[in-house]
mmCIF file of C-alpha atoms in Angstrom:
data_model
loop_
_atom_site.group_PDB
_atom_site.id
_atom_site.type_symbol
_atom_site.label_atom_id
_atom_site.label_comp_id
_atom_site.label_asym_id
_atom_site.label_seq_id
_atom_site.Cartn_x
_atom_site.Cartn_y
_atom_site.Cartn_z
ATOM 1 C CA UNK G 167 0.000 0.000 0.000
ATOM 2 C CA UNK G 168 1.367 3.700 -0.865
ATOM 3 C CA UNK G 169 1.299 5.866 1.664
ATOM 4 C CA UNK G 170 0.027 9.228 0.987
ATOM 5 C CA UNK G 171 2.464 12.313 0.127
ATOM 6 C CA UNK G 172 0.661 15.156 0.876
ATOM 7 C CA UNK G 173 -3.285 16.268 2.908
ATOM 8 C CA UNK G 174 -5.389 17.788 0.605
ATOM 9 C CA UNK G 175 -7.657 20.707 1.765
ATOM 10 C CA UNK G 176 -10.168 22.809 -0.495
ATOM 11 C CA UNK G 177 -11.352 25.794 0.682
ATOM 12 C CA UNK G 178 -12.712 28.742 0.315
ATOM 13 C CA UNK G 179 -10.552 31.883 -0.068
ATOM 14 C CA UNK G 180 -9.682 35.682 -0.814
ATOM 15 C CA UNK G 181 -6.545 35.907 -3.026
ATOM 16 C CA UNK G 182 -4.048 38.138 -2.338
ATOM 17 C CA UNK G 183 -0.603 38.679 -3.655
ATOM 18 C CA UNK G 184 -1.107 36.706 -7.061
ATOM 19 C CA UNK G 185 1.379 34.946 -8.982
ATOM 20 C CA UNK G 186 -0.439 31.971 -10.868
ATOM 21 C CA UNK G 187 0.266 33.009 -14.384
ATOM 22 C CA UNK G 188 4.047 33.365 -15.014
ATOM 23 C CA UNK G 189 6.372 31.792 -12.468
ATOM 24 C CA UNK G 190 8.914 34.069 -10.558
ATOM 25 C CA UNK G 191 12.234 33.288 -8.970
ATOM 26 C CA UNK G 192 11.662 32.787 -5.011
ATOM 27 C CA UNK G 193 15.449 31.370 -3.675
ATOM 28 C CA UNK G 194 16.530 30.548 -6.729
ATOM 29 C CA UNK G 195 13.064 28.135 -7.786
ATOM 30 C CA UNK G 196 10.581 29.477 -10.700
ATOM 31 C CA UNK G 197 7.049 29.246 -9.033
ATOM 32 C CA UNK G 198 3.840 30.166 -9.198
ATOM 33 C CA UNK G 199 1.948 31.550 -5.979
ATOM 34 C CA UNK G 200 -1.127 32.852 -4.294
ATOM 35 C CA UNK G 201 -1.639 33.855 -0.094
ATOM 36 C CA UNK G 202 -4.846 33.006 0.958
ATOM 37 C CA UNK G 203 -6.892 34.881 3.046
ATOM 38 C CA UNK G 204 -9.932 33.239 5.558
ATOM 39 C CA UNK G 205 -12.084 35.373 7.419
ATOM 40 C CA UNK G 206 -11.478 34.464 11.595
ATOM 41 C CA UNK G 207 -15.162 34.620 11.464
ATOM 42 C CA UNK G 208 -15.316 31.846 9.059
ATOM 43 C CA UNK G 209 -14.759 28.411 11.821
ATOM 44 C CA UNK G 210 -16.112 26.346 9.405
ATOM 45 C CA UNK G 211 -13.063 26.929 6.711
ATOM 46 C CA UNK G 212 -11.049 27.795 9.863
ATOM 47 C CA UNK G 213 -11.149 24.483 11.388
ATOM 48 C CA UNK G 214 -10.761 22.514 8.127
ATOM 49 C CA UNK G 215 -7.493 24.140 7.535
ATOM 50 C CA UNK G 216 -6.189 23.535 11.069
ATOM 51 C CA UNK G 217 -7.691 19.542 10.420
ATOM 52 C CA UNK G 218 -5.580 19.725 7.613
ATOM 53 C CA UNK G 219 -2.628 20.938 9.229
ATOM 54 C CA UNK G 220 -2.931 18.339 12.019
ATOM 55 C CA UNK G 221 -3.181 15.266 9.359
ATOM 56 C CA UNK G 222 -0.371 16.528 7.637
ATOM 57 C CA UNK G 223 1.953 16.674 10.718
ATOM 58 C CA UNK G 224 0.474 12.966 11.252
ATOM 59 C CA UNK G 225 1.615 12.146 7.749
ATOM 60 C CA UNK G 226 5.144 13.800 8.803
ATOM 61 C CA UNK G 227 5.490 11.739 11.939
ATOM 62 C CA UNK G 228 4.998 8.306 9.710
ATOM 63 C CA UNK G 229 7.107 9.463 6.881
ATOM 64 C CA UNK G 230 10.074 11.236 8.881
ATOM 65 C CA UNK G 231 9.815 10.039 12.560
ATOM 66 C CA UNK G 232 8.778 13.517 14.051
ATOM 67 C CA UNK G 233 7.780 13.437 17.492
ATOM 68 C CA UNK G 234 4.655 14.674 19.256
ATOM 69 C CA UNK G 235 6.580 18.128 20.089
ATOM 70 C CA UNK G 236 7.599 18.526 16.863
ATOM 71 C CA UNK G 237 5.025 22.154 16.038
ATOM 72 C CA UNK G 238 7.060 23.296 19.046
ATOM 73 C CA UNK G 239 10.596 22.427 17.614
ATOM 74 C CA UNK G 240 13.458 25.168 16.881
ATOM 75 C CA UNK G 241 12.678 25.503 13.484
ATOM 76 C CA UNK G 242 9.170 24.181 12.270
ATOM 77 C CA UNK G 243 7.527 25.998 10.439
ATOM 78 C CA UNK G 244 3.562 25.738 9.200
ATOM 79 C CA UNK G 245 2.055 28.252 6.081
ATOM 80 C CA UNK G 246 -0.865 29.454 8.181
ATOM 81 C CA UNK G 247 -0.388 32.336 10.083
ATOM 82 C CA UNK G 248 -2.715 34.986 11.874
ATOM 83 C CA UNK G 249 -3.460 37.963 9.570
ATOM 84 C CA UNK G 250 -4.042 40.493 12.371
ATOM 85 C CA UNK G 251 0.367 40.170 12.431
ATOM 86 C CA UNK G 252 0.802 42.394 8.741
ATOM 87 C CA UNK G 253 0.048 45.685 7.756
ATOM 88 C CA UNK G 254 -1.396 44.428 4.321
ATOM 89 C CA UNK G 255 -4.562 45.774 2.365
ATOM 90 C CA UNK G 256 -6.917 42.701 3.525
ATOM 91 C CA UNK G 257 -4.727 40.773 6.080
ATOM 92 C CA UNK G 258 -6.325 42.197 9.484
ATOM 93 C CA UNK G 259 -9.234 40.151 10.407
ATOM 94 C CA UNK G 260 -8.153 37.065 8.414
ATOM 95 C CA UNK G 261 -5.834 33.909 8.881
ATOM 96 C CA UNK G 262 -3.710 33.949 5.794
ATOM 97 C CA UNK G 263 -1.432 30.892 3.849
ATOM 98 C CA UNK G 264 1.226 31.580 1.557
ATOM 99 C CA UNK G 265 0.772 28.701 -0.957
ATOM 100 C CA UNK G 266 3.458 27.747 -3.882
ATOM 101 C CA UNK G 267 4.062 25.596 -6.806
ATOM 102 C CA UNK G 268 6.672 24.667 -9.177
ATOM 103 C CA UNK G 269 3.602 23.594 -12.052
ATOM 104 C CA UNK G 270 1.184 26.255 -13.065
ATOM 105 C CA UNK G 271 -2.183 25.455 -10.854
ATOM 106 C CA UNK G 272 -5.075 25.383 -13.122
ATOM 107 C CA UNK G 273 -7.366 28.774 -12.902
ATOM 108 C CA UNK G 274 -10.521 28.767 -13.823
ATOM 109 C CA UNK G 275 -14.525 30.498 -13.637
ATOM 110 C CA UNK G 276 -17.038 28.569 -12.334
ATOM 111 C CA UNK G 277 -18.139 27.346 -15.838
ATOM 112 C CA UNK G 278 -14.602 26.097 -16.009
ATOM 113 C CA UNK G 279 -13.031 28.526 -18.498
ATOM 114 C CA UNK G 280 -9.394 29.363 -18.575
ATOM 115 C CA UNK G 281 -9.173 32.508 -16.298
ATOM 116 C CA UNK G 282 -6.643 35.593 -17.711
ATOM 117 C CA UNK G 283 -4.799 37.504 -15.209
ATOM 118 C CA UNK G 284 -6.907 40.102 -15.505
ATOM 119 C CA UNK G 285 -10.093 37.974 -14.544
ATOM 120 C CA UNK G 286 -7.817 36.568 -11.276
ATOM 121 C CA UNK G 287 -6.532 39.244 -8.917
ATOM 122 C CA UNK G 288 -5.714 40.078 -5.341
ATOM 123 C CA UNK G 289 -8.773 40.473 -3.801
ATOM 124 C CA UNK G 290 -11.225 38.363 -5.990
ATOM 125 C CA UNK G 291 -12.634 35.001 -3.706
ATOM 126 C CA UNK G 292 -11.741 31.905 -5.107
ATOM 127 C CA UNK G 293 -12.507 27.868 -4.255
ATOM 128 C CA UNK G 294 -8.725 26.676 -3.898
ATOM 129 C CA UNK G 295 -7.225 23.624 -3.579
ATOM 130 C CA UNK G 296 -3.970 23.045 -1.536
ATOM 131 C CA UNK G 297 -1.843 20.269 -0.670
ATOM 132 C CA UNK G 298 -0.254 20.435 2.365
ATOM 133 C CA UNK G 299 3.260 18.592 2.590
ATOM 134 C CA UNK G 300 5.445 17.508 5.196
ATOM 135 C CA UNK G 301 8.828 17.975 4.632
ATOM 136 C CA UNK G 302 12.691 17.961 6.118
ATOM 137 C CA UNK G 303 15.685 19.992 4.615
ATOM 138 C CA UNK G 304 19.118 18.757 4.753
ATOM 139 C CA UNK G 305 19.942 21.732 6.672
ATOM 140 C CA UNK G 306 17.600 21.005 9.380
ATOM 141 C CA UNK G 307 14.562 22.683 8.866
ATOM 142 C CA UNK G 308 11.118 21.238 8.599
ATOM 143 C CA UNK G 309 7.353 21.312 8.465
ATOM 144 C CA UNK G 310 4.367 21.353 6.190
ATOM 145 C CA UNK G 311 4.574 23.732 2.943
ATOM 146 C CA UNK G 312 1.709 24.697 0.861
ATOM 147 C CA UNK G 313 1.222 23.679 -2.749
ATOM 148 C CA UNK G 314 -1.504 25.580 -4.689
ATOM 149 C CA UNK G 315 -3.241 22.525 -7.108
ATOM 150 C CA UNK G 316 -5.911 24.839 -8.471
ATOM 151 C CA UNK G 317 -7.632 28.167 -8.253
ATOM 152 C CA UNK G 318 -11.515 28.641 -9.027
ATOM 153 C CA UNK G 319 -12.526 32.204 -9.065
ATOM 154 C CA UNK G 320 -16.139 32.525 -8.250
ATOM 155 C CA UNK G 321 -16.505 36.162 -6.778
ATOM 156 C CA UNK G 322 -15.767 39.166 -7.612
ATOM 157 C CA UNK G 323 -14.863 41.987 -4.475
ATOM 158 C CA UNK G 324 -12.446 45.186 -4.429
ATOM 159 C CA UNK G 325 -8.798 45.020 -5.479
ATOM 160 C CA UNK G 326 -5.888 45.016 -3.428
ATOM 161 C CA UNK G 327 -3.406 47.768 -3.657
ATOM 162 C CA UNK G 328 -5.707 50.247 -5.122
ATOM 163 C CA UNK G 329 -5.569 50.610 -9.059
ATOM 164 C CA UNK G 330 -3.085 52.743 -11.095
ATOM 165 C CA UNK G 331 -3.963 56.301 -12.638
ATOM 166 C CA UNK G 332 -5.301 56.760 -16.017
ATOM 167 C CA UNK G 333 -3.438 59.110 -18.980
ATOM 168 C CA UNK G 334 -6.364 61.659 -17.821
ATOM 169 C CA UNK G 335 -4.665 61.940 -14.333
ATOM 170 C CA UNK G 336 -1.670 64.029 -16.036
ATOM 171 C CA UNK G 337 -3.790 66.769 -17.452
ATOM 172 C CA UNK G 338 -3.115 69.064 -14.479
ATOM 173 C CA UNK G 339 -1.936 69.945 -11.332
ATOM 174 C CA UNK G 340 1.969 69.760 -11.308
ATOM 175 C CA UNK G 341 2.242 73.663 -11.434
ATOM 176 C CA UNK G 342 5.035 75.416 -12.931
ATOM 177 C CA UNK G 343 8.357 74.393 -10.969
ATOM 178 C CA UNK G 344 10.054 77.551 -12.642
ATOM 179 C CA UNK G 345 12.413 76.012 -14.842
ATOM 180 C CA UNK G 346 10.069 75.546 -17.885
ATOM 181 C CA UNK G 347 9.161 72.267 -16.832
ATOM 182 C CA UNK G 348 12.151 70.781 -16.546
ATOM 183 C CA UNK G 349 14.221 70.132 -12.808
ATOM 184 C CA UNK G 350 18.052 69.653 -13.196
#
């Protein structure tokens, strides 16, 4: 019998800080990636991620012989985190999880189109699904990591970061800076 790798959870989420369409270089690894954002009010989703969590610590104890004190070790670390800790447009009030992957997740609408970045953005709410993975570095550090399977966007809400300025924006209001425009 194969054991399992990873725990997977699908829930429901706000997006925020979204990479899913061309991967970037994080430590020297292309990825794509997306932090999720869970309302504290919402136990429901609240308590299926911490499930989660807890079944993929299980799966780390069988696979690398962690111990029950193991979330309390020097350097564990879990990608669920308390929102109220950042100064970020939509953190406060939330539980956020950085999530990552190496393959492009699939993204799409609730009729199951092919999503544009445009379409997916921080702030939009999404159904996500996430496996959670236990894992051990050489160098000694371990824990569960995040990896984003597939985003589907099924709400529409305010941006984060505000929006940029149009061409219309630079009609007026610079003043003269008395050297005909131009400051040396």
């Amino acid at each position: 019998m194969v054991k399992a790798k990873s725990v997977e959870l699908k829930v429901k989420a706000r997006l925020a800080f979204v990479n899913l369409f061309e991967a970037r270089e994080f430590n020297g690894v292309k990825q794509f990636s997306v932090t999720l954002l869970i309302p504290h009010k919402n136990k429901v989703a609240v308590e299926r991620v911490n499930k989660a969590i807890k079944e993929a610590i299980e799966l780390g104890k069988e696979r690398f012989g962690w111990n029950d004190g193991v979330e309390k070790g020097k350097k564990f670390n879990i990608p669920w985190d308390d929102g109220d800790s950042k100064a970020y447009d939509g953190y406060p009030g939330n539980y956020f999880m950085n999530t990552k992957n190496k393959m492009k997740p699939k993204c799409i609408d609730l009729d199951k189109e092919d999503l544009t970045p445009e379409e997916l953005y921080s702030g939009c709410w999404a159904n996500c699904i996430v496996h959670l993975v236990p894992y051990e570095h050489p160098t000694g550090g371990k824990g569960i990591t995040a990896s984003i399977r597939g985003v589907q966007k099924y709400k529409d809400d305010e941006g984060f970061g505000g929006t940029g300025v149009s061409a219309d924006a630079f009609d007026s209001g610079f003043g003269d800076d008395g050297e005909g425009g131009f400051l040396g």
